[in-house]
Amino acid sequence: LLIARENNRVYVGDSKQLGQSIFRLEHVQHREYRLRHNQSNKILCIYQQSLNLEASLALDSHSDQTFIFERVDYNTIEYYIWPTHQRSTRRNKALDVHNDPPGRAGQNGSPVQLYDFHGGPNQRFRLIAVDENI
C-alpha cells in the first residue's frame, strides 16, 4: 500500500523505498487493531468514518479508526479487513482494492476503498513482517 502525498489517500503500488509502505499493527482490544503508518505516524482510516460504497482510505493524525482482521481460512496467510465502526451483526463492508475495469485490481494506482463484502481476491490482504529498523 502506498500513500499519495498530495491527498494522503491509500493506493496499491510498488515503492522504491520499502519504508513508505510499512504500517504497524497496534492491538487495541480483543480482535481490534489500529494501523499506523510507519513514516508519518498517522492512522489509516476510512475517510470521515464513512460506510458508503467506495469510501476511500486516508491517513489522519486525529483518527482512532480500528479494524478487525479475519483470516480467510486456516490454510492461508490472507485476511479480510473489516472496519469496526459498523455493527458486528451487520458487518457487510470490507477493505477492497478497486477493480474497475475488471482485472485492474492490484495494478499500480488502484485505490483501496470500502466496498460490499464478496470475498473475492481483491478483498484479501497479506500481512508481512518486516525489520522494525527500516
Short mmCIF file of N, CA and C in Angstrom, two decimals:
data_model
loop_
_atom_site.label_atom_id
_atom_site.label_comp_id
_atom_site.label_asym_id
_atom_site.label_seq_id
_atom_site.Cartn_x
_atom_site.Cartn_y
_atom_site.Cartn_z
N LEU A 1 0.84 -1.18 0.00
CA LEU A 1 0.00 0.00 0.00
C LEU A 1 0.88 1.24 0.00
N LEU A 2 0.51 2.22 -0.76
CA LEU A 2 1.25 3.48 -0.84
C LEU A 2 0.34 4.64 -0.49
N ILE A 3 0.94 5.68 0.03
CA ILE A 3 0.21 6.88 0.41
C ILE A 3 0.52 7.98 -0.60
N ALA A 4 -0.52 8.61 -1.16
CA ALA A 4 -0.32 9.73 -2.08
C ALA A 4 -0.02 10.97 -1.26
N ARG A 5 1.08 11.63 -1.55
CA ARG A 5 1.48 12.81 -0.77
C ARG A 5 0.49 13.95 -0.86
N GLU A 6 -0.12 14.12 -2.03
CA GLU A 6 -0.98 15.28 -2.22
C GLU A 6 -2.30 15.20 -1.47
N ASN A 7 -2.80 13.98 -1.18
CA ASN A 7 -4.11 13.90 -0.51
C ASN A 7 -4.17 12.85 0.60
N ASN A 8 -3.05 12.20 0.90
CA ASN A 8 -2.97 11.16 1.94
C ASN A 8 -3.88 9.97 1.68
N ARG A 9 -4.36 9.79 0.44
CA ARG A 9 -5.20 8.64 0.12
C ARG A 9 -4.32 7.41 -0.09
N VAL A 10 -4.91 6.23 0.06
CA VAL A 10 -4.17 4.98 0.02
C VAL A 10 -4.41 4.26 -1.31
N TYR A 11 -3.33 3.81 -1.94
CA TYR A 11 -3.38 3.14 -3.23
C TYR A 11 -2.49 1.90 -3.20
N VAL A 12 -2.70 1.03 -4.18
CA VAL A 12 -1.81 -0.11 -4.38
C VAL A 12 -0.69 0.36 -5.29
N GLY A 13 0.53 -0.06 -5.01
CA GLY A 13 1.63 0.32 -5.88
C GLY A 13 2.95 -0.19 -5.40
N ASP A 14 3.93 -0.15 -6.30
CA ASP A 14 5.29 -0.53 -5.96
C ASP A 14 6.00 0.69 -5.41
N SER A 15 6.79 0.48 -4.40
CA SER A 15 7.52 1.58 -3.79
C SER A 15 9.01 1.37 -3.98
N LYS A 16 9.69 2.43 -4.34
CA LYS A 16 11.15 2.37 -4.44
C LYS A 16 11.74 2.24 -3.04
N GLN A 17 11.07 2.84 -2.07
CA GLN A 17 11.52 2.76 -0.68
C GLN A 17 10.50 1.95 0.10
N LEU A 18 10.93 0.81 0.62
CA LEU A 18 10.04 -0.07 1.36
C LEU A 18 9.38 0.64 2.53
N GLY A 19 10.08 1.55 3.16
CA GLY A 19 9.55 2.25 4.33
C GLY A 19 8.26 3.00 4.08
N GLN A 20 8.00 3.39 2.83
CA GLN A 20 6.78 4.13 2.50
C GLN A 20 5.53 3.27 2.61
N SER A 21 5.68 1.95 2.57
CA SER A 21 4.50 1.08 2.57
C SER A 21 4.38 0.23 3.83
N ILE A 22 5.05 0.64 4.90
CA ILE A 22 5.01 -0.13 6.15
C ILE A 22 4.01 0.50 7.12
N PHE A 23 3.16 -0.36 7.66
CA PHE A 23 2.21 0.02 8.71
C PHE A 23 2.48 -0.84 9.93
N ARG A 24 2.35 -0.25 11.10
CA ARG A 24 2.46 -1.00 12.36
C ARG A 24 1.05 -1.37 12.82
N LEU A 25 0.87 -2.60 13.25
CA LEU A 25 -0.39 -3.02 13.85
C LEU A 25 -0.32 -2.79 15.34
N GLU A 26 -1.25 -2.03 15.86
CA GLU A 26 -1.31 -1.76 17.30
C GLU A 26 -2.57 -2.41 17.85
N HIS A 27 -2.37 -3.36 18.75
CA HIS A 27 -3.51 -4.05 19.34
C HIS A 27 -4.26 -3.09 20.25
N VAL A 28 -5.57 -2.97 20.07
CA VAL A 28 -6.40 -2.06 20.85
C VAL A 28 -7.17 -2.85 21.90
N GLN A 29 -7.94 -3.82 21.46
CA GLN A 29 -8.68 -4.70 22.37
C GLN A 29 -9.17 -5.90 21.58
N HIS A 30 -9.34 -7.00 22.25
CA HIS A 30 -9.83 -8.26 21.69
C HIS A 30 -9.27 -8.48 20.29
N ARG A 31 -10.07 -8.32 19.24
CA ARG A 31 -9.62 -8.53 17.86
C ARG A 31 -9.44 -7.23 17.09
N GLU A 32 -9.43 -6.10 17.76
CA GLU A 32 -9.33 -4.80 17.09
C GLU A 32 -7.88 -4.31 17.04
N TYR A 33 -7.52 -3.78 15.87
CA TYR A 33 -6.17 -3.25 15.66
C TYR A 33 -6.25 -1.89 14.98
N ARG A 34 -5.30 -1.05 15.31
CA ARG A 34 -5.12 0.24 14.66
C ARG A 34 -3.93 0.07 13.71
N LEU A 35 -4.01 0.65 12.52
CA LEU A 35 -2.92 0.60 11.54
C LEU A 35 -2.25 1.97 11.50
N ARG A 36 -1.00 2.02 11.94
CA ARG A 36 -0.26 3.28 11.99
C ARG A 36 0.83 3.27 10.92
N HIS A 37 0.83 4.29 10.07
CA HIS A 37 1.85 4.41 9.02
C HIS A 37 3.20 4.66 9.67
N ASN A 38 4.18 3.85 9.31
CA ASN A 38 5.47 3.88 9.98
C ASN A 38 6.20 5.21 9.81
N GLN A 39 6.18 5.80 8.62
CA GLN A 39 6.92 7.04 8.38
C GLN A 39 6.22 8.28 8.91
N SER A 40 4.92 8.38 8.70
CA SER A 40 4.21 9.61 9.08
C SER A 40 3.63 9.55 10.49
N ASN A 41 3.52 8.35 11.05
CA ASN A 41 2.92 8.12 12.37
C ASN A 41 1.41 8.42 12.38
N LYS A 42 0.80 8.54 11.19
CA LYS A 42 -0.64 8.78 11.10
C LYS A 42 -1.40 7.46 11.05
N ILE A 43 -2.68 7.52 11.38
CA ILE A 43 -3.54 6.34 11.44
C ILE A 43 -4.26 6.14 10.11
N LEU A 44 -4.30 4.89 9.63
CA LEU A 44 -5.08 4.57 8.45
C LEU A 44 -6.56 4.58 8.84
N CYS A 45 -7.36 5.29 8.06
CA CYS A 45 -8.79 5.38 8.39
C CYS A 45 -9.61 5.44 7.11
N ILE A 46 -10.88 5.16 7.27
CA ILE A 46 -11.83 5.35 6.19
C ILE A 46 -12.24 6.81 6.25
N TYR A 47 -12.14 7.49 5.12
CA TYR A 47 -12.38 8.92 5.07
C TYR A 47 -13.69 9.28 5.75
N GLN A 48 -13.62 10.13 6.76
CA GLN A 48 -14.76 10.61 7.55
C GLN A 48 -15.56 9.47 8.18
N GLN A 49 -14.91 8.33 8.42
CA GLN A 49 -15.54 7.14 9.01
C GLN A 49 -16.83 6.76 8.28
N SER A 50 -16.83 6.96 6.99
CA SER A 50 -17.99 6.66 6.16
C SER A 50 -18.19 5.15 6.04
N LEU A 51 -19.42 4.73 5.84
CA LEU A 51 -19.73 3.35 5.47
C LEU A 51 -20.33 3.31 4.07
N ASN A 52 -20.15 4.40 3.32
CA ASN A 52 -20.66 4.47 1.95
C ASN A 52 -19.84 3.59 1.03
N LEU A 53 -20.49 3.08 0.00
CA LEU A 53 -19.83 2.28 -1.02
C LEU A 53 -18.70 3.09 -1.66
N GLU A 54 -17.54 2.49 -1.79
CA GLU A 54 -16.34 3.08 -2.39
C GLU A 54 -15.77 4.24 -1.59
N ALA A 55 -16.05 4.29 -0.28
CA ALA A 55 -15.41 5.29 0.57
C ALA A 55 -13.90 5.05 0.54
N SER A 56 -13.12 6.11 0.41
CA SER A 56 -11.67 5.96 0.27
C SER A 56 -10.99 5.86 1.63
N LEU A 57 -9.76 5.35 1.60
CA LEU A 57 -8.93 5.28 2.79
C LEU A 57 -7.93 6.41 2.76
N ALA A 58 -7.58 6.90 3.92
CA ALA A 58 -6.64 8.02 4.02
C ALA A 58 -5.88 7.90 5.33
N LEU A 59 -4.85 8.71 5.47
CA LEU A 59 -4.12 8.81 6.73
C LEU A 59 -4.62 10.03 7.47
N ASP A 60 -4.74 9.92 8.78
CA ASP A 60 -5.26 11.02 9.59
C ASP A 60 -4.55 11.00 10.93
N SER A 61 -4.13 12.15 11.40
CA SER A 61 -3.43 12.21 12.69
C SER A 61 -4.41 12.30 13.85
N HIS A 62 -5.69 12.52 13.59
CA HIS A 62 -6.68 12.68 14.67
C HIS A 62 -7.68 11.54 14.74
N SER A 63 -7.53 10.54 13.91
CA SER A 63 -8.48 9.43 13.86
C SER A 63 -8.10 8.34 14.85
N ASP A 64 -9.10 7.63 15.31
CA ASP A 64 -8.85 6.47 16.15
C ASP A 64 -9.52 5.25 15.53
N GLN A 65 -9.50 5.18 14.20
CA GLN A 65 -10.11 4.09 13.44
C GLN A 65 -9.45 2.76 13.80
N THR A 66 -10.26 1.74 14.00
CA THR A 66 -9.72 0.40 14.24
C THR A 66 -10.35 -0.57 13.25
N PHE A 67 -9.67 -1.70 13.07
CA PHE A 67 -10.09 -2.72 12.11
C PHE A 67 -10.01 -4.10 12.76
N ILE A 68 -10.81 -5.01 12.23
CA ILE A 68 -10.76 -6.42 12.62
C ILE A 68 -10.17 -7.19 11.45
N PHE A 69 -9.20 -8.04 11.74
CA PHE A 69 -8.58 -8.89 10.73
C PHE A 69 -9.15 -10.29 10.88
N GLU A 70 -9.76 -10.80 9.82
CA GLU A 70 -10.35 -12.14 9.85
C GLU A 70 -9.63 -13.00 8.82
N ARG A 71 -9.01 -14.07 9.29
CA ARG A 71 -8.28 -14.96 8.39
C ARG A 71 -9.25 -15.59 7.39
N VAL A 72 -8.86 -15.60 6.11
CA VAL A 72 -9.71 -16.17 5.05
C VAL A 72 -10.00 -17.64 5.36
N ASP A 73 -8.96 -18.41 5.64
CA ASP A 73 -9.09 -19.78 6.13
C ASP A 73 -7.77 -20.15 6.79
N TYR A 74 -7.73 -21.30 7.42
CA TYR A 74 -6.54 -21.68 8.19
C TYR A 74 -5.38 -22.13 7.32
N ASN A 75 -5.58 -22.27 6.02
CA ASN A 75 -4.51 -22.71 5.12
C ASN A 75 -3.87 -21.54 4.38
N THR A 76 -4.16 -20.33 4.77
CA THR A 76 -3.65 -19.16 4.04
C THR A 76 -3.17 -18.09 5.02
N ILE A 77 -2.39 -17.16 4.50
CA ILE A 77 -1.95 -16.01 5.31
C ILE A 77 -2.70 -14.75 4.89
N GLU A 78 -3.82 -14.93 4.23
CA GLU A 78 -4.62 -13.80 3.76
C GLU A 78 -5.73 -13.48 4.75
N TYR A 79 -6.05 -12.18 4.80
CA TYR A 79 -7.06 -11.70 5.75
C TYR A 79 -8.07 -10.80 5.05
N TYR A 80 -9.31 -10.86 5.55
CA TYR A 80 -10.29 -9.83 5.24
C TYR A 80 -10.14 -8.78 6.33
N ILE A 81 -10.31 -7.52 5.96
CA ILE A 81 -10.16 -6.44 6.94
C ILE A 81 -11.47 -5.66 7.00
N TRP A 82 -12.05 -5.65 8.21
CA TRP A 82 -13.35 -5.02 8.44
C TRP A 82 -13.19 -3.78 9.32
N PRO A 83 -13.84 -2.67 8.99
CA PRO A 83 -13.83 -1.52 9.91
C PRO A 83 -14.71 -1.82 11.12
N THR A 84 -14.28 -1.41 12.28
CA THR A 84 -15.05 -1.72 13.49
C THR A 84 -16.19 -0.74 13.75
N HIS A 85 -16.29 0.33 12.98
CA HIS A 85 -17.39 1.26 13.23
C HIS A 85 -18.71 0.84 12.57
N GLN A 86 -18.75 -0.35 11.99
CA GLN A 86 -20.03 -0.90 11.56
C GLN A 86 -20.44 -1.97 12.57
N ARG A 87 -21.72 -2.13 12.79
CA ARG A 87 -22.19 -3.10 13.78
C ARG A 87 -21.75 -4.51 13.40
N SER A 88 -21.29 -5.27 14.39
CA SER A 88 -20.80 -6.62 14.11
C SER A 88 -21.91 -7.52 13.56
N THR A 89 -23.15 -7.26 13.92
CA THR A 89 -24.26 -8.07 13.41
C THR A 89 -24.59 -7.74 11.96
N ARG A 90 -24.10 -6.61 11.48
CA ARG A 90 -24.37 -6.19 10.09
C ARG A 90 -23.08 -5.92 9.35
N ARG A 91 -22.05 -6.71 9.64
CA ARG A 91 -20.75 -6.49 9.01
C ARG A 91 -20.84 -6.89 7.54
N ASN A 92 -20.96 -5.92 6.66
CA ASN A 92 -21.09 -6.21 5.23
C ASN A 92 -20.16 -5.39 4.36
N LYS A 93 -19.31 -4.56 4.96
CA LYS A 93 -18.35 -3.76 4.19
C LYS A 93 -16.93 -4.16 4.62
N ALA A 94 -16.05 -4.32 3.64
CA ALA A 94 -14.67 -4.71 3.92
C ALA A 94 -13.73 -3.86 3.06
N LEU A 95 -12.44 -3.84 3.43
CA LEU A 95 -11.47 -3.15 2.59
C LEU A 95 -11.35 -3.90 1.27
N ASP A 96 -11.13 -3.15 0.20
CA ASP A 96 -11.23 -3.69 -1.15
C ASP A 96 -10.29 -2.89 -2.05
N VAL A 97 -9.60 -3.58 -2.96
CA VAL A 97 -8.80 -2.89 -3.98
C VAL A 97 -9.71 -2.69 -5.18
N HIS A 98 -9.91 -1.43 -5.56
CA HIS A 98 -10.82 -1.07 -6.65
C HIS A 98 -10.50 -1.88 -7.90
N ASN A 99 -11.52 -2.44 -8.53
CA ASN A 99 -11.34 -3.34 -9.66
C ASN A 99 -12.19 -2.89 -10.85
N ASP A 100 -11.98 -1.67 -11.31
CA ASP A 100 -12.74 -1.15 -12.43
C ASP A 100 -11.78 -0.43 -13.37
N PRO A 101 -11.59 -0.90 -14.59
CA PRO A 101 -12.27 -2.03 -15.21
C PRO A 101 -11.80 -3.35 -14.60
N PRO A 102 -12.60 -4.43 -14.76
CA PRO A 102 -12.22 -5.73 -14.19
C PRO A 102 -10.81 -6.14 -14.61
N GLY A 103 -10.09 -6.70 -13.67
CA GLY A 103 -8.71 -7.10 -13.92
C GLY A 103 -7.70 -6.06 -13.50
N ARG A 104 -8.14 -4.87 -13.14
CA ARG A 104 -7.22 -3.79 -12.77
C ARG A 104 -6.76 -3.88 -11.31
N ALA A 105 -7.50 -4.55 -10.46
CA ALA A 105 -7.16 -4.63 -9.04
C ALA A 105 -5.73 -5.13 -8.88
N GLY A 106 -4.99 -4.47 -8.05
CA GLY A 106 -3.61 -4.86 -7.79
C GLY A 106 -2.60 -4.15 -8.66
N GLN A 107 -3.03 -3.44 -9.68
CA GLN A 107 -2.11 -2.69 -10.52
C GLN A 107 -1.76 -1.37 -9.83
N ASN A 108 -0.59 -0.84 -10.17
CA ASN A 108 -0.19 0.44 -9.59
C ASN A 108 -1.27 1.48 -9.81
N GLY A 109 -1.59 2.21 -8.75
CA GLY A 109 -2.56 3.28 -8.82
C GLY A 109 -3.98 2.88 -8.49
N SER A 110 -4.23 1.60 -8.25
CA SER A 110 -5.59 1.17 -7.88
C SER A 110 -5.89 1.64 -6.46
N PRO A 111 -6.98 2.37 -6.25
CA PRO A 111 -7.29 2.84 -4.90
C PRO A 111 -7.80 1.72 -4.00
N VAL A 112 -7.48 1.83 -2.72
CA VAL A 112 -8.04 0.94 -1.71
C VAL A 112 -9.25 1.67 -1.14
N GLN A 113 -10.35 0.95 -0.99
CA GLN A 113 -11.63 1.57 -0.64
C GLN A 113 -12.44 0.63 0.25
N LEU A 114 -13.58 1.11 0.69
CA LEU A 114 -14.55 0.29 1.41
C LEU A 114 -15.58 -0.18 0.39
N TYR A 115 -15.93 -1.47 0.44
CA TYR A 115 -16.86 -2.00 -0.55
C TYR A 115 -17.68 -3.12 0.06
N ASP A 116 -18.81 -3.44 -0.56
CA ASP A 116 -19.63 -4.56 -0.11
C ASP A 116 -18.78 -5.83 -0.10
N PHE A 117 -18.90 -6.61 0.96
CA PHE A 117 -18.11 -7.83 1.07
C PHE A 117 -18.59 -8.87 0.07
N HIS A 118 -17.64 -9.42 -0.71
CA HIS A 118 -17.95 -10.52 -1.63
C HIS A 118 -16.91 -11.63 -1.53
N GLY A 119 -15.81 -11.39 -0.80
CA GLY A 119 -14.81 -12.43 -0.57
C GLY A 119 -13.87 -12.68 -1.72
N GLY A 120 -13.90 -11.82 -2.74
CA GLY A 120 -13.03 -12.00 -3.90
C GLY A 120 -11.57 -11.73 -3.59
N PRO A 121 -10.69 -12.03 -4.55
CA PRO A 121 -9.25 -11.85 -4.32
C PRO A 121 -8.83 -10.41 -4.04
N ASN A 122 -9.59 -9.43 -4.52
CA ASN A 122 -9.24 -8.04 -4.27
C ASN A 122 -9.69 -7.57 -2.88
N GLN A 123 -10.24 -8.48 -2.07
CA GLN A 123 -10.57 -8.16 -0.68
C GLN A 123 -9.70 -8.95 0.30
N ARG A 124 -8.67 -9.60 -0.22
CA ARG A 124 -7.78 -10.40 0.62
C ARG A 124 -6.44 -9.68 0.73
N PHE A 125 -5.98 -9.52 1.95
CA PHE A 125 -4.73 -8.81 2.21
C PHE A 125 -3.78 -9.71 2.98
N ARG A 126 -2.49 -9.57 2.70
CA ARG A 126 -1.46 -10.33 3.41
C ARG A 126 -0.70 -9.42 4.35
N LEU A 127 -0.42 -9.94 5.52
CA LEU A 127 0.42 -9.24 6.48
C LEU A 127 1.81 -9.85 6.39
N ILE A 128 2.80 -9.01 6.21
CA ILE A 128 4.17 -9.49 6.08
C ILE A 128 5.02 -8.79 7.12
N ALA A 129 5.69 -9.57 7.95
CA ALA A 129 6.57 -9.00 8.97
C ALA A 129 7.83 -8.45 8.30
N VAL A 130 8.24 -7.26 8.73
CA VAL A 130 9.46 -6.65 8.20
C VAL A 130 10.34 -6.23 9.37
N ASP A 131 11.58 -5.94 9.05
CA ASP A 131 12.54 -5.49 10.06
C ASP A 131 12.08 -4.16 10.62
N GLU A 132 11.96 -4.07 11.91
CA GLU A 132 11.48 -2.85 12.57
C GLU A 132 12.41 -1.66 12.37
N ASN A 133 13.65 -1.89 11.98
CA ASN A 133 14.64 -0.82 11.84
C ASN A 133 14.64 -0.17 10.46
N ILE A 134 13.72 -0.52 9.60
CA ILE A 134 13.70 0.05 8.24
C ILE A 134 13.31 1.51 8.31
#
